[in-house]
Amino acid sequence: MLDCVTDAALCETVACYENLEVLEDLMKEFYDLKWVKKRGKANGLIYGKQSFPWPMWHRDITMYASGVFDFKNKGVITISKSLDPGTSYYGVKVPELDEANFVRLEIKQGYNFFQYLGPRKTRHIQIMNTDPKLDYMPTFFLNYMMTSVLYANI
Protein backbone atom coordinates (compact mmCIF):
# COMPACT_ATOMS: atom_id res chain seq x y z
CA MET A 1 0.00 0.00 0.00
CA LEU A 2 1.15 3.49 -0.83
CA ASP A 3 -0.42 6.74 0.35
CA CYS A 4 1.47 9.91 -0.47
CA VAL A 5 1.05 13.51 -1.56
CA THR A 6 3.09 14.79 -4.50
CA ASP A 7 4.10 18.37 -5.21
CA ALA A 8 2.77 18.11 -8.76
CA ALA A 9 -0.49 18.72 -10.54
CA LEU A 10 -2.94 15.86 -11.05
CA CYS A 11 -2.30 15.69 -14.80
CA GLU A 12 1.49 15.62 -14.31
CA THR A 13 1.26 12.86 -11.70
CA VAL A 14 -1.01 10.65 -13.83
CA ALA A 15 1.20 11.31 -16.87
CA CYS A 16 4.14 9.73 -15.00
CA TYR A 17 2.19 6.47 -14.82
CA GLU A 18 1.00 6.77 -18.41
CA ASN A 19 4.52 7.30 -19.79
CA LEU A 20 6.23 4.01 -19.01
CA GLU A 21 9.73 5.39 -19.64
CA VAL A 22 9.17 7.96 -16.88
CA LEU A 23 7.70 5.26 -14.63
CA GLU A 24 10.88 3.19 -15.07
CA ASP A 25 12.92 6.20 -13.93
CA LEU A 26 10.72 6.64 -10.86
CA MET A 27 10.55 2.96 -9.92
CA LYS A 28 14.00 1.55 -10.67
CA GLU A 29 13.07 -2.09 -10.02
CA PHE A 30 10.83 -2.08 -13.12
CA TYR A 31 12.31 -2.28 -16.62
CA ASP A 32 11.34 -3.04 -20.23
CA LEU A 33 7.84 -1.69 -19.59
CA LYS A 34 5.75 -1.29 -22.74
CA TRP A 35 2.17 -0.84 -23.84
CA VAL A 36 1.31 -4.02 -25.78
CA LYS A 37 -2.13 -2.64 -26.66
CA LYS A 38 -3.19 0.93 -25.89
CA ARG A 39 -6.91 1.64 -25.78
CA GLY A 40 -6.83 5.27 -24.68
CA LYS A 41 -5.53 7.33 -21.79
CA ALA A 42 -4.58 5.03 -18.88
CA ASN A 43 -6.20 2.04 -20.61
CA GLY A 44 -4.48 -0.94 -22.14
CA LEU A 45 -2.30 -4.03 -21.84
CA ILE A 46 1.11 -3.53 -20.20
CA TYR A 47 4.09 -5.89 -20.22
CA GLY A 48 7.25 -5.42 -18.20
CA LYS A 49 9.81 -6.92 -15.88
CA GLN A 50 10.63 -6.41 -12.21
CA SER A 51 14.02 -7.08 -10.64
CA PHE A 52 14.08 -9.09 -7.44
CA PRO A 53 17.06 -9.52 -5.10
CA TRP A 54 19.21 -12.63 -5.24
CA PRO A 55 18.47 -15.54 -4.88
CA MET A 56 15.07 -14.94 -6.47
CA TRP A 57 14.39 -14.85 -10.21
CA HIS A 58 13.27 -11.61 -11.75
CA ARG A 59 9.54 -11.40 -12.45
CA ASP A 60 7.68 -10.51 -15.58
CA ILE A 61 4.32 -8.80 -15.44
CA THR A 62 1.45 -8.75 -17.89
CA MET A 63 -1.58 -6.76 -16.80
CA TYR A 64 -4.33 -4.60 -18.10
CA ALA A 65 -4.90 -1.13 -16.69
CA SER A 66 -8.18 0.69 -16.98
CA GLY A 67 -8.62 4.26 -15.78
CA VAL A 68 -11.64 6.51 -15.36
CA PHE A 69 -12.26 10.00 -14.06
CA ASP A 70 -13.87 10.36 -10.65
CA PHE A 71 -15.51 13.76 -10.97
CA LYS A 72 -17.18 13.63 -7.55
CA ASN A 73 -13.83 13.28 -5.74
CA LYS A 74 -11.77 15.27 -8.28
CA GLY A 75 -9.60 12.34 -9.22
CA VAL A 76 -8.65 9.46 -11.46
CA ILE A 77 -9.09 5.81 -10.54
CA THR A 78 -7.25 2.96 -12.26
CA ILE A 79 -7.73 -0.74 -11.76
CA SER A 80 -5.34 -3.41 -12.95
CA LYS A 81 -5.18 -7.17 -13.07
CA SER A 82 -2.95 -9.83 -14.58
CA LEU A 83 -3.98 -11.69 -17.68
CA ASP A 84 -3.10 -15.32 -18.42
CA PRO A 85 -0.49 -16.04 -21.11
CA GLY A 86 -2.00 -16.94 -24.46
CA THR A 87 -5.36 -15.31 -23.76
CA SER A 88 -6.59 -12.42 -25.87
CA TYR A 89 -6.96 -8.75 -24.93
CA TYR A 90 -8.94 -6.84 -27.54
CA GLY A 91 -7.50 -8.94 -30.35
CA VAL A 92 -3.92 -8.99 -29.05
CA LYS A 93 -2.41 -12.17 -27.62
CA VAL A 94 -1.11 -11.85 -24.06
CA PRO A 95 2.67 -12.54 -24.09
CA GLU A 96 3.86 -16.00 -23.10
CA LEU A 97 6.13 -16.46 -20.08
CA ASP A 98 9.87 -16.89 -20.69
CA GLU A 99 10.15 -19.70 -18.13
CA ALA A 100 13.93 -20.04 -18.58
CA ASN A 101 14.53 -16.51 -17.28
CA PHE A 102 11.46 -15.27 -15.40
CA VAL A 103 8.63 -16.09 -13.03
CA ARG A 104 5.29 -14.43 -13.78
CA LEU A 105 4.16 -12.11 -11.01
CA GLU A 106 0.39 -12.23 -10.67
CA ILE A 107 -1.51 -9.05 -9.93
CA LYS A 108 -4.72 -10.36 -8.44
CA GLN A 109 -6.16 -6.84 -8.24
CA GLY A 110 -4.56 -3.41 -8.20
CA TYR A 111 -5.94 0.05 -7.59
CA ASN A 112 -4.53 3.56 -7.99
CA PHE A 113 -6.38 6.67 -6.92
CA PHE A 114 -5.01 10.07 -7.90
CA GLN A 115 -6.85 12.94 -6.21
CA TYR A 116 -6.61 16.67 -6.94
CA LEU A 117 -5.67 18.57 -3.77
CA GLY A 118 -4.70 21.86 -5.40
CA PRO A 119 -2.91 23.30 -8.42
CA ARG A 120 0.41 21.69 -7.36
CA LYS A 121 -0.73 18.93 -4.96
CA THR A 122 -1.96 15.42 -5.75
CA ARG A 123 -2.71 12.54 -3.42
CA HIS A 124 -1.81 9.09 -4.69
CA ILE A 125 -3.12 5.94 -3.05
CA GLN A 126 -2.04 2.57 -4.44
CA ILE A 127 -3.18 -0.85 -3.26
CA MET A 128 -1.88 -3.98 -4.96
CA ASN A 129 -2.78 -7.57 -4.15
CA THR A 130 -0.04 -9.60 -5.80
CA ASP A 131 1.31 -13.12 -5.78
CA PRO A 132 5.06 -13.06 -6.48
CA LYS A 133 5.08 -16.88 -6.76
CA LEU A 134 7.44 -17.55 -3.87
CA ASP A 135 6.77 -21.24 -3.32
CA TYR A 136 9.27 -21.58 -0.47
CA MET A 137 7.87 -18.73 1.66
CA PRO A 138 4.77 -19.39 3.80
CA THR A 139 1.87 -17.05 2.98
CA PHE A 140 1.59 -15.71 6.54
CA PHE A 141 5.27 -14.67 6.49
CA LEU A 142 4.99 -13.08 3.04
CA ASN A 143 1.93 -11.10 4.16
CA TYR A 144 3.77 -9.99 7.30
CA MET A 145 6.81 -8.86 5.28
CA MET A 146 4.74 -7.01 2.67
CA THR A 147 2.50 -5.21 5.17
CA SER A 148 4.29 -4.72 8.48
CA VAL A 149 7.99 -4.66 7.66
CA LEU A 150 7.89 -3.09 4.18
CA TYR A 151 5.28 -0.48 5.09
CA ALA A 152 7.20 0.49 8.23
CA ASN A 153 10.35 1.11 6.16
CA ILE A 154 8.76 3.34 3.50
PDB file of C-alpha atoms in Angstrom:
ATOM      1  CA  MET A   1       0.000   0.000   0.000  1.00  0.00           C
ATOM      2  CA  LEU A   2       1.147   3.490  -0.831  1.00  0.00           C
ATOM      3  CA  ASP A   3      -0.421   6.739   0.347  1.00  0.00           C
ATOM      4  CA  CYS A   4       1.471   9.913  -0.471  1.00  0.00           C
ATOM      5  CA  VAL A   5       1.046  13.514  -1.558  1.00  0.00           C
ATOM      6  CA  THR A   6       3.092  14.790  -4.500  1.00  0.00           C
ATOM      7  CA  ASP A   7       4.098  18.368  -5.213  1.00  0.00           C
ATOM      8  CA  ALA A   8       2.769  18.106  -8.763  1.00  0.00           C
ATOM      9  CA  ALA A   9      -0.489  18.721 -10.538  1.00  0.00           C
ATOM     10  CA  LEU A  10      -2.942  15.864 -11.046  1.00  0.00           C
ATOM     11  CA  CYS A  11      -2.303  15.691 -14.803  1.00  0.00           C
ATOM     12  CA  GLU A  12       1.490  15.625 -14.305  1.00  0.00           C
ATOM     13  CA  THR A  13       1.264  12.856 -11.703  1.00  0.00           C
ATOM     14  CA  VAL A  14      -1.011  10.647 -13.825  1.00  0.00           C
ATOM     15  CA  ALA A  15       1.204  11.314 -16.866  1.00  0.00           C
ATOM     16  CA  CYS A  16       4.141   9.728 -15.002  1.00  0.00           C
ATOM     17  CA  TYR A  17       2.187   6.469 -14.820  1.00  0.00           C
ATOM     18  CA  GLU A  18       1.001   6.771 -18.408  1.00  0.00           C
ATOM     19  CA  ASN A  19       4.517   7.304 -19.793  1.00  0.00           C
ATOM     20  CA  LEU A  20       6.230   4.006 -19.013  1.00  0.00           C
ATOM     21  CA  GLU A  21       9.732   5.392 -19.639  1.00  0.00           C
ATOM     22  CA  VAL A  22       9.172   7.961 -16.884  1.00  0.00           C
ATOM     23  CA  LEU A  23       7.700   5.264 -14.633  1.00  0.00           C
ATOM     24  CA  GLU A  24      10.876   3.192 -15.067  1.00  0.00           C
ATOM     25  CA  ASP A  25      12.919   6.204 -13.930  1.00  0.00           C
ATOM     26  CA  LEU A  26      10.716   6.641 -10.862  1.00  0.00           C
ATOM     27  CA  MET A  27      10.552   2.956  -9.915  1.00  0.00           C
ATOM     28  CA  LYS A  28      14.004   1.550 -10.672  1.00  0.00           C
ATOM     29  CA  GLU A  29      13.067  -2.085 -10.018  1.00  0.00           C
ATOM     30  CA  PHE A  30      10.828  -2.082 -13.121  1.00  0.00           C
ATOM     31  CA  TYR A  31      12.313  -2.283 -16.621  1.00  0.00           C
ATOM     32  CA  ASP A  32      11.344  -3.045 -20.234  1.00  0.00           C
ATOM     33  CA  LEU A  33       7.842  -1.693 -19.595  1.00  0.00           C
ATOM     34  CA  LYS A  34       5.752  -1.286 -22.738  1.00  0.00           C
ATOM     35  CA  TRP A  35       2.169  -0.841 -23.837  1.00  0.00           C
ATOM     36  CA  VAL A  36       1.305  -4.020 -25.780  1.00  0.00           C
ATOM     37  CA  LYS A  37      -2.128  -2.641 -26.665  1.00  0.00           C
ATOM     38  CA  LYS A  38      -3.191   0.926 -25.888  1.00  0.00           C
ATOM     39  CA  ARG A  39      -6.908   1.640 -25.785  1.00  0.00           C
ATOM     40  CA  GLY A  40      -6.829   5.270 -24.678  1.00  0.00           C
ATOM     41  CA  LYS A  41      -5.532   7.329 -21.788  1.00  0.00           C
ATOM     42  CA  ALA A  42      -4.583   5.030 -18.882  1.00  0.00           C
ATOM     43  CA  ASN A  43      -6.195   2.041 -20.615  1.00  0.00           C
ATOM     44  CA  GLY A  44      -4.479  -0.939 -22.139  1.00  0.00           C
ATOM     45  CA  LEU A  45      -2.304  -4.027 -21.844  1.00  0.00           C
ATOM     46  CA  ILE A  46       1.112  -3.530 -20.203  1.00  0.00           C
ATOM     47  CA  TYR A  47       4.089  -5.889 -20.223  1.00  0.00           C
ATOM     48  CA  GLY A  48       7.255  -5.423 -18.202  1.00  0.00           C
ATOM     49  CA  LYS A  49       9.812  -6.917 -15.875  1.00  0.00           C
ATOM     50  CA  GLN A  50      10.634  -6.415 -12.214  1.00  0.00           C
ATOM     51  CA  SER A  51      14.018  -7.083 -10.643  1.00  0.00           C
ATOM     52  CA  PHE A  52      14.076  -9.092  -7.438  1.00  0.00           C
ATOM     53  CA  PRO A  53      17.060  -9.522  -5.103  1.00  0.00           C
ATOM     54  CA  TRP A  54      19.213 -12.628  -5.245  1.00  0.00           C
ATOM     55  CA  PRO A  55      18.472 -15.542  -4.883  1.00  0.00           C
ATOM     56  CA  MET A  56      15.068 -14.936  -6.466  1.00  0.00           C
ATOM     57  CA  TRP A  57      14.394 -14.850 -10.206  1.00  0.00           C
ATOM     58  CA  HIS A  58      13.268 -11.606 -11.755  1.00  0.00           C
ATOM     59  CA  ARG A  59       9.537 -11.404 -12.449  1.00  0.00           C
ATOM     60  CA  ASP A  60       7.683 -10.513 -15.584  1.00  0.00           C
ATOM     61  CA  ILE A  61       4.318  -8.798 -15.436  1.00  0.00           C
ATOM     62  CA  THR A  62       1.450  -8.752 -17.887  1.00  0.00           C
ATOM     63  CA  MET A  63      -1.580  -6.758 -16.804  1.00  0.00           C
ATOM     64  CA  TYR A  64      -4.330  -4.598 -18.097  1.00  0.00           C
ATOM     65  CA  ALA A  65      -4.895  -1.131 -16.694  1.00  0.00           C
ATOM     66  CA  SER A  66      -8.180   0.689 -16.978  1.00  0.00           C
ATOM     67  CA  GLY A  67      -8.619   4.256 -15.783  1.00  0.00           C
ATOM     68  CA  VAL A  68     -11.637   6.512 -15.365  1.00  0.00           C
ATOM     69  CA  PHE A  69     -12.255  10.000 -14.063  1.00  0.00           C
ATOM     70  CA  ASP A  70     -13.868  10.363 -10.650  1.00  0.00           C
ATOM     71  CA  PHE A  71     -15.512  13.762 -10.967  1.00  0.00           C
ATOM     72  CA  LYS A  72     -17.175  13.628  -7.547  1.00  0.00           C
ATOM     73  CA  ASN A  73     -13.829  13.276  -5.736  1.00  0.00           C
ATOM     74  CA  LYS A  74     -11.772  15.268  -8.277  1.00  0.00           C
ATOM     75  CA  GLY A  75      -9.596  12.335  -9.225  1.00  0.00           C
ATOM     76  CA  VAL A  76      -8.651   9.464 -11.464  1.00  0.00           C
ATOM     77  CA  ILE A  77      -9.090   5.807 -10.543  1.00  0.00           C
ATOM     78  CA  THR A  78      -7.252   2.965 -12.258  1.00  0.00           C
ATOM     79  CA  ILE A  79      -7.729  -0.742 -11.757  1.00  0.00           C
ATOM     80  CA  SER A  80      -5.343  -3.406 -12.949  1.00  0.00           C
ATOM     81  CA  LYS A  81      -5.185  -7.167 -13.068  1.00  0.00           C
ATOM     82  CA  SER A  82      -2.946  -9.833 -14.579  1.00  0.00           C
ATOM     83  CA  LEU A  83      -3.983 -11.693 -17.677  1.00  0.00           C
ATOM     84  CA  ASP A  84      -3.096 -15.319 -18.417  1.00  0.00           C
ATOM     85  CA  PRO A  85      -0.492 -16.039 -21.112  1.00  0.00           C
ATOM     86  CA  GLY A  86      -1.998 -16.941 -24.465  1.00  0.00           C
ATOM     87  CA  THR A  87      -5.364 -15.307 -23.759  1.00  0.00           C
ATOM     88  CA  SER A  88      -6.591 -12.417 -25.870  1.00  0.00           C
ATOM     89  CA  TYR A  89      -6.956  -8.754 -24.928  1.00  0.00           C
ATOM     90  CA  TYR A  90      -8.945  -6.845 -27.544  1.00  0.00           C
ATOM     91  CA  GLY A  91      -7.499  -8.938 -30.354  1.00  0.00           C
ATOM     92  CA  VAL A  92      -3.915  -8.992 -29.048  1.00  0.00           C
ATOM     93  CA  LYS A  93      -2.411 -12.171 -27.624  1.00  0.00           C
ATOM     94  CA  VAL A  94      -1.114 -11.854 -24.055  1.00  0.00           C
ATOM     95  CA  PRO A  95       2.671 -12.542 -24.092  1.00  0.00           C
ATOM     96  CA  GLU A  96       3.860 -15.995 -23.097  1.00  0.00           C
ATOM     97  CA  LEU A  97       6.130 -16.457 -20.081  1.00  0.00           C
ATOM     98  CA  ASP A  98       9.872 -16.895 -20.695  1.00  0.00           C
ATOM     99  CA  GLU A  99      10.155 -19.702 -18.129  1.00  0.00           C
ATOM    100  CA  ALA A 100      13.926 -20.040 -18.576  1.00  0.00           C
ATOM    101  CA  ASN A 101      14.527 -16.514 -17.279  1.00  0.00           C
ATOM    102  CA  PHE A 102      11.462 -15.269 -15.402  1.00  0.00           C
ATOM    103  CA  VAL A 103       8.634 -16.091 -13.030  1.00  0.00           C
ATOM    104  CA  ARG A 104       5.287 -14.426 -13.779  1.00  0.00           C
ATOM    105  CA  LEU A 105       4.156 -12.107 -11.005  1.00  0.00           C
ATOM    106  CA  GLU A 106       0.390 -12.233 -10.670  1.00  0.00           C
ATOM    107  CA  ILE A 107      -1.506  -9.051  -9.933  1.00  0.00           C
ATOM    108  CA  LYS A 108      -4.719 -10.364  -8.441  1.00  0.00           C
ATOM    109  CA  GLN A 109      -6.156  -6.840  -8.240  1.00  0.00           C
ATOM    110  CA  GLY A 110      -4.561  -3.412  -8.201  1.00  0.00           C
ATOM    111  CA  TYR A 111      -5.940   0.047  -7.593  1.00  0.00           C
ATOM    112  CA  ASN A 112      -4.534   3.555  -7.991  1.00  0.00           C
ATOM    113  CA  PHE A 113      -6.385   6.666  -6.919  1.00  0.00           C
ATOM    114  CA  PHE A 114      -5.008  10.067  -7.900  1.00  0.00           C
ATOM    115  CA  GLN A 115      -6.854  12.944  -6.210  1.00  0.00           C
ATOM    116  CA  TYR A 116      -6.614  16.668  -6.944  1.00  0.00           C
ATOM    117  CA  LEU A 117      -5.667  18.567  -3.774  1.00  0.00           C
ATOM    118  CA  GLY A 118      -4.704  21.857  -5.397  1.00  0.00           C
ATOM    119  CA  PRO A 119      -2.911  23.301  -8.416  1.00  0.00           C
ATOM    120  CA  ARG A 120       0.414  21.694  -7.359  1.00  0.00           C
ATOM    121  CA  LYS A 121      -0.726  18.931  -4.962  1.00  0.00           C
ATOM    122  CA  THR A 122      -1.965  15.420  -5.750  1.00  0.00           C
ATOM    123  CA  ARG A 123      -2.710  12.545  -3.416  1.00  0.00           C
ATOM    124  CA  HIS A 124      -1.814   9.092  -4.690  1.00  0.00           C
ATOM    125  CA  ILE A 125      -3.118   5.936  -3.048  1.00  0.00           C
ATOM    126  CA  GLN A 126      -2.042   2.569  -4.435  1.00  0.00           C
ATOM    127  CA  ILE A 127      -3.179  -0.845  -3.258  1.00  0.00           C
ATOM    128  CA  MET A 128      -1.879  -3.983  -4.964  1.00  0.00           C
ATOM    129  CA  ASN A 129      -2.775  -7.569  -4.146  1.00  0.00           C
ATOM    130  CA  THR A 130      -0.041  -9.605  -5.804  1.00  0.00           C
ATOM    131  CA  ASP A 131       1.309 -13.121  -5.779  1.00  0.00           C
ATOM    132  CA  PRO A 132       5.063 -13.056  -6.481  1.00  0.00           C
ATOM    133  CA  LYS A 133       5.078 -16.879  -6.757  1.00  0.00           C
ATOM    134  CA  LEU A 134       7.445 -17.548  -3.874  1.00  0.00           C
ATOM    135  CA  ASP A 135       6.766 -21.242  -3.321  1.00  0.00           C
ATOM    136  CA  TYR A 136       9.266 -21.580  -0.474  1.00  0.00           C
ATOM    137  CA  MET A 137       7.874 -18.733   1.655  1.00  0.00           C
ATOM    138  CA  PRO A 138       4.772 -19.388   3.795  1.00  0.00           C
ATOM    139  CA  THR A 139       1.872 -17.046   2.980  1.00  0.00           C
ATOM    140  CA  PHE A 140       1.591 -15.715   6.540  1.00  0.00           C
ATOM    141  CA  PHE A 141       5.272 -14.674   6.492  1.00  0.00           C
ATOM    142  CA  LEU A 142       4.990 -13.082   3.041  1.00  0.00           C
ATOM    143  CA  ASN A 143       1.931 -11.103   4.162  1.00  0.00           C
ATOM    144  CA  TYR A 144       3.772  -9.993   7.302  1.00  0.00           C
ATOM    145  CA  MET A 145       6.812  -8.859   5.284  1.00  0.00           C
ATOM    146  CA  MET A 146       4.736  -7.006   2.674  1.00  0.00           C
ATOM    147  CA  THR A 147       2.499  -5.207   5.170  1.00  0.00           C
ATOM    148  CA  SER A 148       4.286  -4.721   8.484  1.00  0.00           C
ATOM    149  CA  VAL A 149       7.991  -4.660   7.658  1.00  0.00           C
ATOM    150  CA  LEU A 150       7.892  -3.094   4.181  1.00  0.00           C
ATOM    151  CA  TYR A 151       5.284  -0.484   5.092  1.00  0.00           C
ATOM    152  CA  ALA A 152       7.200   0.487   8.233  1.00  0.00           C
ATOM    153  CA  ASN A 153      10.351   1.106   6.160  1.00  0.00           C
ATOM    154  CA  ILE A 154       8.758   3.339   3.500  1.00  0.00           C
TER     155      ILE A 154
END
